[in-house]
Coordinates of C-alpha atoms in Angstrom, one line a residue:
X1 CA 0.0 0.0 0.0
X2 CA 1.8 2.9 -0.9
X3 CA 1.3 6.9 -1.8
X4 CA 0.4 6.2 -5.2
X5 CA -3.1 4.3 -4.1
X6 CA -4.1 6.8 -1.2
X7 CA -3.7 9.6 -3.9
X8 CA -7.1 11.0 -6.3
X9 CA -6.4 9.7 -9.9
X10 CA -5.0 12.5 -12.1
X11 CA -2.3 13.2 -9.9
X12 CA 1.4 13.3 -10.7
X13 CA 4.3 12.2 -8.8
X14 CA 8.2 12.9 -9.7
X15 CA 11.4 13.8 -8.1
X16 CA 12.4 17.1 -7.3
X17 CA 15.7 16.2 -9.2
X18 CA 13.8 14.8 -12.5
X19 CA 11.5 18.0 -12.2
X20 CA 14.9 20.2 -12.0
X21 CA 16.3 18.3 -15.0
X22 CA 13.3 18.9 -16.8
X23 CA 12.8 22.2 -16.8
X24 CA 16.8 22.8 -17.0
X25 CA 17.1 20.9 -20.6
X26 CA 14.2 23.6 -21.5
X27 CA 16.1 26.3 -20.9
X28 CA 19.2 26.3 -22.1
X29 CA 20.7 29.1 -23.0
X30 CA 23.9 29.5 -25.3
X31 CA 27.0 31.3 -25.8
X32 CA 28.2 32.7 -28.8
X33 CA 31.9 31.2 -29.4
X34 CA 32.2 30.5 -33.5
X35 CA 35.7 31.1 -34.3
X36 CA 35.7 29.3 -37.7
X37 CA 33.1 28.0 -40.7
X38 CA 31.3 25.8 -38.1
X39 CA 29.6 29.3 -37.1
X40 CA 27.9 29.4 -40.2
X41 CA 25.9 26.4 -39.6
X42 CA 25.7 27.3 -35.8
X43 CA 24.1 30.7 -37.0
X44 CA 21.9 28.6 -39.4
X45 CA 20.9 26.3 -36.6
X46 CA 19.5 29.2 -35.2
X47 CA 17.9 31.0 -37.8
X48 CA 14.1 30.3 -39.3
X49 CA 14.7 27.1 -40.9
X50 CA 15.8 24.7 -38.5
X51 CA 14.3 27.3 -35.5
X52 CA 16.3 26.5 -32.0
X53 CA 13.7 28.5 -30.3
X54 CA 11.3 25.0 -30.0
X55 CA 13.7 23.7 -27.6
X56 CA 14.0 27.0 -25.3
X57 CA 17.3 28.4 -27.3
X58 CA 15.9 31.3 -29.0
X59 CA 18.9 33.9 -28.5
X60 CA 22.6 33.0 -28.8
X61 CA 24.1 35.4 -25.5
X62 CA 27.0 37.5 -26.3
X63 CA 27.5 37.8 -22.5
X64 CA 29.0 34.7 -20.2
X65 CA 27.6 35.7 -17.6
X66 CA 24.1 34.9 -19.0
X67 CA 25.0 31.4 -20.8
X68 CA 24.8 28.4 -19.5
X69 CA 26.2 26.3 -22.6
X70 CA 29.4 27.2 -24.6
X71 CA 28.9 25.7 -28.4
X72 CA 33.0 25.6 -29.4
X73 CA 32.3 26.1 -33.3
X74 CA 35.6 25.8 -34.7
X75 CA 39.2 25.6 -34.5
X76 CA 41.1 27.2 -31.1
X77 CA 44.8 28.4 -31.4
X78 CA 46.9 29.0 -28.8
X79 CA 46.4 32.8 -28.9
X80 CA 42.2 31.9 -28.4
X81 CA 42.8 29.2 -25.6
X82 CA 43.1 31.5 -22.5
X83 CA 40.4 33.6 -23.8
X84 CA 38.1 30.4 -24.0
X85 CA 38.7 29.4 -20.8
X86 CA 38.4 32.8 -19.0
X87 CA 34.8 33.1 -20.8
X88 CA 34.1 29.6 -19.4
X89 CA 35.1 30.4 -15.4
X90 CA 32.9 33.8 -16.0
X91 CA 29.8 31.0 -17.3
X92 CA 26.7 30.9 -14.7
X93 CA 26.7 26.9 -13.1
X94 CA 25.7 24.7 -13.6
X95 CA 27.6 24.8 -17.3
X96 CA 27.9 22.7 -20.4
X97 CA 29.8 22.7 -23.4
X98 CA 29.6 21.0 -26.8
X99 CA 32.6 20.9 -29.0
X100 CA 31.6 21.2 -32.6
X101 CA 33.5 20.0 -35.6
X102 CA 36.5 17.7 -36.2
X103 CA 38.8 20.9 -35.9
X104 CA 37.1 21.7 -32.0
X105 CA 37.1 18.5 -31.1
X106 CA 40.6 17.2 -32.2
X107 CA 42.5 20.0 -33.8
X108 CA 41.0 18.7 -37.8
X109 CA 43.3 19.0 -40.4
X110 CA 45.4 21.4 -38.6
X111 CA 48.3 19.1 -36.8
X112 CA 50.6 22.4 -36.0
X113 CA 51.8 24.4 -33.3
X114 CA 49.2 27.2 -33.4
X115 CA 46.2 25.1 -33.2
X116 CA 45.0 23.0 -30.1
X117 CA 44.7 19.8 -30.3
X118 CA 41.4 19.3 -29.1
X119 CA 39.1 22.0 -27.0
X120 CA 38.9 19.3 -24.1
X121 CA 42.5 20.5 -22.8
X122 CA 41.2 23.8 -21.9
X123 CA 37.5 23.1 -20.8
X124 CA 35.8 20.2 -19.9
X125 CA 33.6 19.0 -23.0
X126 CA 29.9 17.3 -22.2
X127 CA 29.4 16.3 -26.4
X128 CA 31.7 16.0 -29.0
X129 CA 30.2 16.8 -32.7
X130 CA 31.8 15.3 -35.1
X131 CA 31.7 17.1 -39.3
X132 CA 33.6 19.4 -41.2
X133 CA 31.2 21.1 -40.9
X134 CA 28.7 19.3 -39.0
X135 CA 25.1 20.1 -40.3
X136 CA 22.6 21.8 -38.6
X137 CA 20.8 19.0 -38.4
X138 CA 23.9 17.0 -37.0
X139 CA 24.1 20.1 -34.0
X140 CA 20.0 20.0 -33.6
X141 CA 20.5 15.9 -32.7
X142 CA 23.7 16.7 -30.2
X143 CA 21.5 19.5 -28.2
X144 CA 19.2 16.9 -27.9
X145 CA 21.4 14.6 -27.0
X146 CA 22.6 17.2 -24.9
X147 CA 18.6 17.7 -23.1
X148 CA 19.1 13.7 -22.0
X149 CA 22.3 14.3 -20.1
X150 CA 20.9 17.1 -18.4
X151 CA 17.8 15.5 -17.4
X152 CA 19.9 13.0 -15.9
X153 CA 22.3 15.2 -13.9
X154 CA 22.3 15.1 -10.2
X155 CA 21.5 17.9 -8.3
X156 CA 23.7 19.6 -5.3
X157 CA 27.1 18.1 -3.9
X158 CA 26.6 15.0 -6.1
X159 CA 26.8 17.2 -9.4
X160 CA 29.9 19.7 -8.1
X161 CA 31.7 16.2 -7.2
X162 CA 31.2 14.8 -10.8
X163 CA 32.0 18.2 -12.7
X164 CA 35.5 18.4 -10.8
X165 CA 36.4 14.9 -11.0
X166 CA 35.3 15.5 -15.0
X167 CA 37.3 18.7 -15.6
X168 CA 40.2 17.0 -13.9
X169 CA 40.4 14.1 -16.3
X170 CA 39.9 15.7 -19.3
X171 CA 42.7 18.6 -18.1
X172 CA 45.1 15.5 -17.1
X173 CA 44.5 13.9 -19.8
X174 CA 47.0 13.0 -22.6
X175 CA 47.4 15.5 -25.5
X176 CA 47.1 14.3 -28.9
X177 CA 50.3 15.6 -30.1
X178 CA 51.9 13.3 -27.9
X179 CA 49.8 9.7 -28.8
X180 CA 51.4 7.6 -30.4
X181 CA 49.7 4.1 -32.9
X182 CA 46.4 4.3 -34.6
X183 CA 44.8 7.4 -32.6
X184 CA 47.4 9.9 -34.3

């Protein structure tokens, strides 16, 4: 006999962390960082066609402060890297960030010494989008993607534990330039 049978029919039960996650995915609200041709099709994610605004993404911030997901279009040098990172400490928690294109996520085409080898050295990355350059279509399906991780994210000390432990890996983690076999 539990709460569900003493309840009236018609009325909903949920978690306070699923009803969180919910109305979290629903809300997201991005930061403008295109730094190469993946922009264009991040701009034309967002314009009339493909229409970001059904899933709560209708204006792209220019301000950190009021983003909660950084989309990496592009390829980062050196020079950009600090510059990324410092707009990603000035991001509102609880943060995400979606590396799009081959060049964001692993440094592309460009193997030199002016273009990092993958964004995930400097910030900690939640999806990886793969393209050169990925479609609209492709970047509509990783935002969802996207919506199902953050419904599942913990809430409190559980989700600050996870996002350190995260952003220490992927900081720690081996650089591409120095992988050796089939990976490089």
């Amino acid at each position: 006999m539990g709460l569900e049978e003493k309840l009236p029919s018609g009325f909903l039960l949920t978690t306070v962390q699923s009803l969180a996650g919910y109305f979290r995915k629903g809300s997201l609200w991005p930061a403008t960082f295109g730094l190469a041709c993946c922009a264009i099709e991040m701009m034309a994610t967002g314009a009339g066609r493909y229409d970001l605004a059904r899933f709560g993404m209708e204006v792209f911030r220019a301000s950190p402060r009021q983003a909660d997901l950084m989309i990496v279009a592009g390829r980062v040098s050196q020079k950009m890297a600090p510059v990324l990172r410092q707009i990603y400490d000035q991001m509102a928690n609880p943060k995400w960030v979606l590396s799009m294109g081959v060049c964001a996520s692993s440094g592309g085409m460009f193997n030199n010494y002016a273009i990092v080898q993958g964004v995930d050295h400097i910030v900690p990355v939640d999806i990886y989008l793969p393209g050169c350059p990925p479609r609209p279509e492709m970047l509509i399906h990783a935002i969802l993607k996207l919506h199902e991780k953050i419904q599942h994210t913990p809430l409190g000390v559980n989700r600050e534990a996870a996002a350190r432990e995260a952003e220490q890996a992927a900081l720690t983690a081996t650089p591409m330039t120095e992988m050796t076999g089939l990976s490089r």
